[in-house]
Tab-separated table of C-alpha atoms in Angstrom:
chain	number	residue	atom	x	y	z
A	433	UNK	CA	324.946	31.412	274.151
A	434	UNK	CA	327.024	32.752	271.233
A	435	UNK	CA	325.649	36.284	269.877
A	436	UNK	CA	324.897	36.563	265.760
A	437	UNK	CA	327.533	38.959	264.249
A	438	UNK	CA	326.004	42.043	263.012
A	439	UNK	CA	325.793	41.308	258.372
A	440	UNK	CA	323.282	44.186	258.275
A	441	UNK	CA	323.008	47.811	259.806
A	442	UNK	CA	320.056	49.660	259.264
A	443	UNK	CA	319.865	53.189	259.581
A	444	UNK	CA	316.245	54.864	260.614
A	445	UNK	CA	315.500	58.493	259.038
A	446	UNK	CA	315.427	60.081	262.177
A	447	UNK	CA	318.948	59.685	262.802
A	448	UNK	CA	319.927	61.138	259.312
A	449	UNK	CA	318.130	64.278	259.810
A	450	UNK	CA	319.829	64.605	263.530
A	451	UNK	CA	323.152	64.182	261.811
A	452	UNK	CA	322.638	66.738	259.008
A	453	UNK	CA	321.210	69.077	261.561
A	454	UNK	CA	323.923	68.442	263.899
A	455	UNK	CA	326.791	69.000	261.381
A	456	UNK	CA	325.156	72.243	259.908
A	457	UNK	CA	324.340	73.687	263.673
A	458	UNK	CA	328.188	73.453	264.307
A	459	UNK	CA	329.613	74.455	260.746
A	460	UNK	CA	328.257	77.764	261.119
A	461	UNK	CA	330.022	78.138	264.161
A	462	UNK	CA	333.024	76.672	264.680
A	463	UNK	CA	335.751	75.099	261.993
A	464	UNK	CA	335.252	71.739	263.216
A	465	UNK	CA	335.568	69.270	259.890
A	466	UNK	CA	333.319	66.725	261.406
A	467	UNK	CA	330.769	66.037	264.362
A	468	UNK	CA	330.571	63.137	266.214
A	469	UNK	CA	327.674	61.472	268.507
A	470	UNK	CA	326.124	58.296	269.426
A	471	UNK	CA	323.590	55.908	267.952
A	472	UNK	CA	320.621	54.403	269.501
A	473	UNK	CA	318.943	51.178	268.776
A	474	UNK	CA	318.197	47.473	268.908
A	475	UNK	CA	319.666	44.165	267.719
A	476	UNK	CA	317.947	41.358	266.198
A	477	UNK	CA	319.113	38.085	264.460
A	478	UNK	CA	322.499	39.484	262.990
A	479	UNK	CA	320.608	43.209	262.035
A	480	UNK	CA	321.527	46.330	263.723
A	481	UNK	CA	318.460	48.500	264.002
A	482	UNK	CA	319.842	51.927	264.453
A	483	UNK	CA	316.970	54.436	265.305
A	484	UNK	CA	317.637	57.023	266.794
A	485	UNK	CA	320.739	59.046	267.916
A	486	UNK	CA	322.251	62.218	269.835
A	487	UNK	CA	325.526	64.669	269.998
A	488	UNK	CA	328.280	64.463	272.022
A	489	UNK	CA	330.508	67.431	272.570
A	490	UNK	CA	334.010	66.469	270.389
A	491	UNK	CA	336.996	67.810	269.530
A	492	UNK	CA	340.132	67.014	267.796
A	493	UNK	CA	343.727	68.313	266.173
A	494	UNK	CA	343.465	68.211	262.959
A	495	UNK	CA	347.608	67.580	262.823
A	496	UNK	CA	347.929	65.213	265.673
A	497	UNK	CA	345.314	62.431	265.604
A	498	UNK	CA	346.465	61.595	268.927
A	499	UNK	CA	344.561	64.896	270.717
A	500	UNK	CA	341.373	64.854	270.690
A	501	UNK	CA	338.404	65.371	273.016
A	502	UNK	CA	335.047	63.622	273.848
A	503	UNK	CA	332.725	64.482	276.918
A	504	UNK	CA	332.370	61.465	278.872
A	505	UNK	CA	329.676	63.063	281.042
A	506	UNK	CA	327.703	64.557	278.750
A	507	UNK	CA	327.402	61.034	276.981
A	508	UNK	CA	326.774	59.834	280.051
A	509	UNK	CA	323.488	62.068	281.173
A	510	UNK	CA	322.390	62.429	277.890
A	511	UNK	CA	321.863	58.055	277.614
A	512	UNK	CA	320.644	58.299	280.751
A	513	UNK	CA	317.785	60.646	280.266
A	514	UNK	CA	317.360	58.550	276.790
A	515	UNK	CA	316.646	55.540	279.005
A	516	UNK	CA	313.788	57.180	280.734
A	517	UNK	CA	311.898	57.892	277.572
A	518	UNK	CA	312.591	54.516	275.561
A	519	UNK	CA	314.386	51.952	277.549
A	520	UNK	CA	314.527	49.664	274.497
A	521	UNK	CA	316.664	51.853	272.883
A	522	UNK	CA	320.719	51.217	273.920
A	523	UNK	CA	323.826	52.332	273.108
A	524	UNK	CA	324.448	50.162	269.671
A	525	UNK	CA	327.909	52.656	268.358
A	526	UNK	CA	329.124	55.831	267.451
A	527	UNK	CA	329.133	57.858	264.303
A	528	UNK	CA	330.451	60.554	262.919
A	529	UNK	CA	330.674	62.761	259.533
A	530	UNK	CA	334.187	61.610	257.871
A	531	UNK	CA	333.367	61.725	255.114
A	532	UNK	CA	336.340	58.808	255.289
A	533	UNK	CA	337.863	57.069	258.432
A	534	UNK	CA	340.385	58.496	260.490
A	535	UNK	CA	343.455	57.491	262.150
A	536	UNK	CA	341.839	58.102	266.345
A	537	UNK	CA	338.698	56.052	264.561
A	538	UNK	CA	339.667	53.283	266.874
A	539	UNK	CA	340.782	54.663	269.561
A	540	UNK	CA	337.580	56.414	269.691
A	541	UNK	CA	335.581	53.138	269.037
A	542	UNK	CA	337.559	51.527	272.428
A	543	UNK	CA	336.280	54.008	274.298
A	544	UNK	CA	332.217	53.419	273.452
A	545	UNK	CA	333.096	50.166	273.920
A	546	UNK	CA	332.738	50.902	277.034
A	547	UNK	CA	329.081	51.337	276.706
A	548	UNK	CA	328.361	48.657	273.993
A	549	UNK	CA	330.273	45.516	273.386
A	550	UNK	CA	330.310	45.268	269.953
A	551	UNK	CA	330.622	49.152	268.596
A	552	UNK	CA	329.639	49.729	265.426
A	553	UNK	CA	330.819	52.681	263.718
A	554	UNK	CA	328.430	54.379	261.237
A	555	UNK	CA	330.490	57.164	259.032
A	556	UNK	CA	326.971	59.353	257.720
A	557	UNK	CA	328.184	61.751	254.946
A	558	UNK	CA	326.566	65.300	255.265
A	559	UNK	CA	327.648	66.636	252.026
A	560	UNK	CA	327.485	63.439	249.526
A	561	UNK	CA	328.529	64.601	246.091
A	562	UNK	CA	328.691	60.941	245.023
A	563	UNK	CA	325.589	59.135	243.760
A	564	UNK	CA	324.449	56.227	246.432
A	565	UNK	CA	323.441	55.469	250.138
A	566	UNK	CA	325.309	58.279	252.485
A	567	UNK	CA	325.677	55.759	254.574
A	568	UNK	CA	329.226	53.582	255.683
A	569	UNK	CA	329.123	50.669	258.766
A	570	UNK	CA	332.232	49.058	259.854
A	571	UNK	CA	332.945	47.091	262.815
A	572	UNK	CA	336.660	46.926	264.737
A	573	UNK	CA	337.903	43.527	264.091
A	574	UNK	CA	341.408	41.456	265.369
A	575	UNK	CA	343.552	41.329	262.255
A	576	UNK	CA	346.092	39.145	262.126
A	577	UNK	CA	349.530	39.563	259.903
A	578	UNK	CA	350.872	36.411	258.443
A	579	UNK	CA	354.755	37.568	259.480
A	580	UNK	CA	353.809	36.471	262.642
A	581	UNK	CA	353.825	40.295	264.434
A	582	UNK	CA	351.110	41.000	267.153
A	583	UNK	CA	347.269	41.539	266.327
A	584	UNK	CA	346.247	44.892	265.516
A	585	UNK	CA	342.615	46.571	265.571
A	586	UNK	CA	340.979	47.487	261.963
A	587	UNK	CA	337.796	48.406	260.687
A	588	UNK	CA	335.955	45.851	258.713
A	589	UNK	CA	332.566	46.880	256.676
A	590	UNK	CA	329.903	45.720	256.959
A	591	UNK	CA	326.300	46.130	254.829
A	592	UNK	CA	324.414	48.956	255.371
A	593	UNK	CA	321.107	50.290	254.390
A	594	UNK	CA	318.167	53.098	254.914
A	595	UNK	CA	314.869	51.649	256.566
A	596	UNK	CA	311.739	53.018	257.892
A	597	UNK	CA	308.437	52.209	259.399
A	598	UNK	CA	305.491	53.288	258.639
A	599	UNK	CA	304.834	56.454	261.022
A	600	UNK	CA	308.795	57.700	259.676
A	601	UNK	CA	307.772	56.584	255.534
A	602	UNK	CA	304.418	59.608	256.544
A	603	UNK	CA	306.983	61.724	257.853
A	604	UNK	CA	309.527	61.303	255.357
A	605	UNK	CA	306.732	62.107	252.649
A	606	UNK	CA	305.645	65.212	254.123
A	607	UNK	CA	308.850	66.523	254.240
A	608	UNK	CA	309.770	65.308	250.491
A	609	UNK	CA	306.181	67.256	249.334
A	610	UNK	CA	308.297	70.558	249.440
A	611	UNK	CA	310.768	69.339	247.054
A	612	UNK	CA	309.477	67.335	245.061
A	613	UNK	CA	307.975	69.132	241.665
A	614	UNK	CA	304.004	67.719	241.693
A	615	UNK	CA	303.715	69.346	238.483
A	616	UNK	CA	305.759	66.711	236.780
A	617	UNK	CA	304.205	63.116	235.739
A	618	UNK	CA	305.060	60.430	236.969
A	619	UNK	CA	306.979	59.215	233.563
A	620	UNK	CA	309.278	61.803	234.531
A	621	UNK	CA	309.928	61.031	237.714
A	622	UNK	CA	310.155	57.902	236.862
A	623	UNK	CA	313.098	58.112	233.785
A	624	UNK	CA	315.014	60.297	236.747
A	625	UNK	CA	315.103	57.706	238.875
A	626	UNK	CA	316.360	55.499	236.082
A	627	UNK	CA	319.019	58.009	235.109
A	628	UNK	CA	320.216	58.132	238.843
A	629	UNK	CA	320.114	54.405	239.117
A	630	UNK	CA	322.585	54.303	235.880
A	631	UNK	CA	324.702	56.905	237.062
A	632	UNK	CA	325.399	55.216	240.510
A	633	UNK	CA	325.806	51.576	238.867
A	634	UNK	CA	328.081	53.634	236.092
A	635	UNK	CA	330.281	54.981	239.595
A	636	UNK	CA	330.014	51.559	240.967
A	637	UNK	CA	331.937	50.081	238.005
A	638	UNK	CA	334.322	52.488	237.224
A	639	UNK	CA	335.770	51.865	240.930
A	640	UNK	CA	335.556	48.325	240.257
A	641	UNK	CA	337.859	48.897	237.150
A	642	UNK	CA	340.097	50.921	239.217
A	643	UNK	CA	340.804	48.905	241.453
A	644	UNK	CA	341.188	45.515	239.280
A	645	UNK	CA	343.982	47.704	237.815
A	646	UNK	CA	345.853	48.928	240.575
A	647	UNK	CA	345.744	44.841	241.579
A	648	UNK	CA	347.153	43.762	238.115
A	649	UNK	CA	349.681	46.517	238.121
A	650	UNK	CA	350.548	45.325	241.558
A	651	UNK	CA	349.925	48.454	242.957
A	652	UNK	CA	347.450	46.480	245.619
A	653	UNK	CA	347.983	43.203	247.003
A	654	UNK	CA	344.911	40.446	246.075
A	655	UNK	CA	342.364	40.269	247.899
A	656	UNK	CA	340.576	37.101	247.497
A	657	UNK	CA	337.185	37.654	249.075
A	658	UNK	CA	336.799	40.602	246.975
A	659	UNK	CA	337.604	38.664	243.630
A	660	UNK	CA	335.707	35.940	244.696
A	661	UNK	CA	332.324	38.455	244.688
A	662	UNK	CA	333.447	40.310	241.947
A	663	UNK	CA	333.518	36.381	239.910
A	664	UNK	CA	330.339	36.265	241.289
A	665	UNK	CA	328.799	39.273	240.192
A	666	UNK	CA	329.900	38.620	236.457
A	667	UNK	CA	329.184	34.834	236.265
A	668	UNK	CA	325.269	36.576	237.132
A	669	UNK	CA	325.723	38.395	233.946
A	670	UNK	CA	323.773	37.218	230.657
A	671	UNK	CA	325.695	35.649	228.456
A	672	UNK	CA	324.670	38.043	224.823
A	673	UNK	CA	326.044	36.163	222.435
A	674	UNK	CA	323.568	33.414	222.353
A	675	UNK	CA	321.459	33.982	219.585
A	676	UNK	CA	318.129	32.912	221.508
A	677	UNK	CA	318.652	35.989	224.385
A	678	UNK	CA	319.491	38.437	221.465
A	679	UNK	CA	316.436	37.436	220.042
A	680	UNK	CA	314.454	38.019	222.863
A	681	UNK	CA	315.741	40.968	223.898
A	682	UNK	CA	315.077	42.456	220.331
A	683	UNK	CA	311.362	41.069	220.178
A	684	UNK	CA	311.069	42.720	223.693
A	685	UNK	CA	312.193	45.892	222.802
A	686	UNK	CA	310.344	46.428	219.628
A	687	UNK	CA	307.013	45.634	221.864
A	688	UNK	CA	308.004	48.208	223.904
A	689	UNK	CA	308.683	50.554	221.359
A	690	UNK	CA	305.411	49.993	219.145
A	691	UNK	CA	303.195	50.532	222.813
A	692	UNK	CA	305.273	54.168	222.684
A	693	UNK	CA	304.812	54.413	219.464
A	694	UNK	CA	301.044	53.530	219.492
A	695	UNK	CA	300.138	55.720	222.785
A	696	UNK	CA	301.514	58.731	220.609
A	697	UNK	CA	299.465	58.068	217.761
A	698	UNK	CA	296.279	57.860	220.091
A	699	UNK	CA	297.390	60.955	222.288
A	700	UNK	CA	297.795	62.669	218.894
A	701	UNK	CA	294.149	61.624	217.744
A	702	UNK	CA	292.809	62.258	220.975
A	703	UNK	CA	294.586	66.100	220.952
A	704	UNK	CA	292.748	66.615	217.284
A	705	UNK	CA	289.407	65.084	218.534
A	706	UNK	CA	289.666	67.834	221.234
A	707	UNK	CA	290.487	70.770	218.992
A	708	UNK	CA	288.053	69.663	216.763
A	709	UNK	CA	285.170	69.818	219.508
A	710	UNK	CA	286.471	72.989	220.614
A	711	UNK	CA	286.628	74.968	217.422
A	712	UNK	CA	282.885	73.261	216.213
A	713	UNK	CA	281.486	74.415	220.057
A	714	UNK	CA	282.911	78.014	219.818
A	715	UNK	CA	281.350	78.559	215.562
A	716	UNK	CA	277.834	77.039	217.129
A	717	UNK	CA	278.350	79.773	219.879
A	718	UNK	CA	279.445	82.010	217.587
A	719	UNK	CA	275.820	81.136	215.362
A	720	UNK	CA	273.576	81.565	218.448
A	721	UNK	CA	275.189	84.876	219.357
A	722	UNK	CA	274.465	86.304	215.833
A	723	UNK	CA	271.229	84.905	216.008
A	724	UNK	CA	270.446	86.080	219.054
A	725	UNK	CA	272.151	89.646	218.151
A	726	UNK	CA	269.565	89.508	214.551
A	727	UNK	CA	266.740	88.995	216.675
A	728	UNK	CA	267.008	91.824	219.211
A	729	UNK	CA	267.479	94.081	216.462
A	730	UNK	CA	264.332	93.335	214.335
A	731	UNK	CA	262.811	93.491	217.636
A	732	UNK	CA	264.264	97.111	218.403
A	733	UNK	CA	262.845	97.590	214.491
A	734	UNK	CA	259.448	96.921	215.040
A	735	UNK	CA	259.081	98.672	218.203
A	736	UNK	CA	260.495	101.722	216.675
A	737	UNK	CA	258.210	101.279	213.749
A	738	UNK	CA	255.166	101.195	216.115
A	739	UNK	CA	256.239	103.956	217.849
A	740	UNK	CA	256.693	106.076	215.082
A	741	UNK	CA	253.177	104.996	213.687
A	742	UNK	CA	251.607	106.066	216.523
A	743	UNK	CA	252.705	109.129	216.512
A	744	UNK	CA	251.896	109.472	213.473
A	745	UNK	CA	248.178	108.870	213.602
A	746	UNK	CA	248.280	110.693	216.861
A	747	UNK	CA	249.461	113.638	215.040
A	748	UNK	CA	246.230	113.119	212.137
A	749	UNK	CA	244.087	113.112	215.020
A	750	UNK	CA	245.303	116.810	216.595
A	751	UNK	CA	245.033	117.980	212.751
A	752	UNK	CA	241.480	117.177	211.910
C-alpha cells in the first residue's frame, strides 16, 4: 500500500513556544547561531500533524559544514521516555532555527532518517523580522540533472501552516491577554490586522517582482512550475477595466462610506444629547441646592427671631 506524500505540514503552538524557549535558553549562553531538535507528531491523508517537539544537544563549525555534532543517545532516551507518555506521538522530522538552510541540512536529515522514513525538515525562525508565518517545511527529494550526472539529494518545500485545537486556541489566548491592549476597540484591532495583512501581501509581491526579473535578465534559469502558479495567481485577478466591475466597486464603496459617514453623524448627536442631559441635571442640582440652602436659612431666621422674643418678654417679666 503506497503512502500519501506529505502537501501540508502543520505546526501545533506548543512546539513554537519550545523552539523560542529553546533558542533563547542557549543564546544566553553559548554563541551557537542556531538550535536544533526533533518534532513529534502524526500523519494523516497527505497532512503532517506536528505537535509537539524536544532538544537535542548540537553542535557545528561555523567554517566547515562538514563538523558538526548531534547526540545520538540523548535523542534516543529522550523519544523513548516520549513514548511512555503519548505513544501516538512519533518521530515525524527535525527542525532547527536557520533562519535559512544550510549546507550539513541533509546530511543531518539522513541521519533522522534513521528514525522516520520520510524526514521532514521544519526551519522555525526565532527572530522573524519579516511579516508572515515563521514557519518553512521542506522535504529531501532525488533530483535528477538533465546532463545525465548522478542523482543528488535537495530540499523541496512543501506548504506549511499554524494549527491548534481547542485546549491550545484557551492557552494561546491566555497567554496573548498580556499583550494584547484591551483598552483598544475592536475597529482598531481590526484596521491593524488589515495593515499587517497589506504589508505581508506588499512583501509577497515585491519578491515575486524580484525574482521575475532576475529570470528575464537571465540571471535565473525558468522555472516552469513556478510560472505556471504565478499565471495562475494573475488570471484570478479582476479584470478593472470593465466598466460593469468599476461600477460596482464605486457603488460599493460609496455605501460604505455614507454608513461611516452616517455612524459619525449619530455618534456626534448622541455625544450632544449626553452633554445636554448632563449640563440640564447638574443646573436642576444646582436649583435644589440653593433651594435647599434658602430654606435652612429662613429656618435659622425664625428660630433666632423666637429666641430673641423670648427673651425679650422674659426680660418684661423680671422688670415688672
Amino acid at each position: 500500500m503506497s503512502i500519501q506524500p506529505i502537501e501540508t505540514v502543520v505546526v501545533h503552538p506548543l512546539v513554537l513556544l519550545s523552539v523560542v524557549d529553546h533558542y533563547n535558553r542557549i543564546d544566553k549562553v553559548s554563541s551557537q547561531k542556531r538550535v536544533v531538535g526533533i518534532l513529534l507528531g502524526s500523519r494523516r491523508k497527505g497532512v503532517l500533524d506536528v505537535s509537539n517537539s524536544f532538544a537535542v544537544p548540537f553542535d557545528e563549525d561555523d567554517k566547515d559544514p562538514d563538523v558538526y555534532f548531534l547526540d545520538h543517545d540523548y535523542l534516543e532516551s529522550m523519544y523513548t521516555m516520549f513514548k511512555k507518555v503519548n505513544a501516538k506521538e512519533k518521530i515525524v522530522g527535525w527542525y532547527h532555527t536557520g533562519p535559512k538552510l544550510h549546507p550539513n541540512d541533509i546530511k543531518i536529515n539522513e541521519i533522522i532518517k534513521n528514525y522516520c522514513n520520510d524526514s521532514v525538515l521544519v526551519i522555525i525562525d526565532a527572530k522573524p523580522k519579516d511579516l508572515g508565518l515563521p514557519t518553512d517545511a521542506y522535504i529531501a527529494v532525488e533530483e535528477v540533472h538533465d546532463d545525465g550526472t548522478p542523482t543528488t539529494r535537495t530540499f523541496d518545500h512543501v506548504k506549511s501552516e499554524i494549527g491548534a485545537e481547542e485546549a491550545e486556541e484557551v492557552g494561546v489566548e491566555h497567554l496573548l491577554r498580556d499583550i494584547k491592549d484591551t483598552t483598544v476597540g475592536t475597529l482598531s484591532q481590526h484596521l491593524t490586522t488589515q495593515v499587517v495583512a497589506l504589508k505581508s501581501l506588499q512583501s509577497k509581491l515585491h519578491d515575486i517582482s524580484v525574482y521575475l526579473t532576475q529570470v528575464s535578465d537571465g540571471k535565473l534559469p525558468v522555472n516552469h512550475p513556478i510560472i505556471y502558479q504565478l499565471q495562475d495567481v494573475f488570471n484570478l485577478l479582476p479584470n478593472l477595466n470593465v466598466p460593469d466591475l468599476m461600477k460596482a466597486f464605486t457603488v460599493k464603496t460609496n455605501d460604505q462610506n455614507l454608513v461611516m459617514y452616517t455612524a459619525s453623524i449619530i455618534r456626534a448627536v448622541i455625544a450632544l444629547h449626553s452633554l445636554i442631559n448632563n449640563k440640564t441635571t447638574n443646573r436642576a442640582a444646582e436649583k435644589e441646592g440653593s433651594k435647599k440652602v434658602e430654606v435652612e436659612k429662613e429656618d435659622k431666621d425664625e428660630k433666632e427671631k423666637d429666641t430673641k422674643e423670648k427673651e425679650d418678654s422674659n426680660k418684661k417679666e423680671v422688670k415688672s
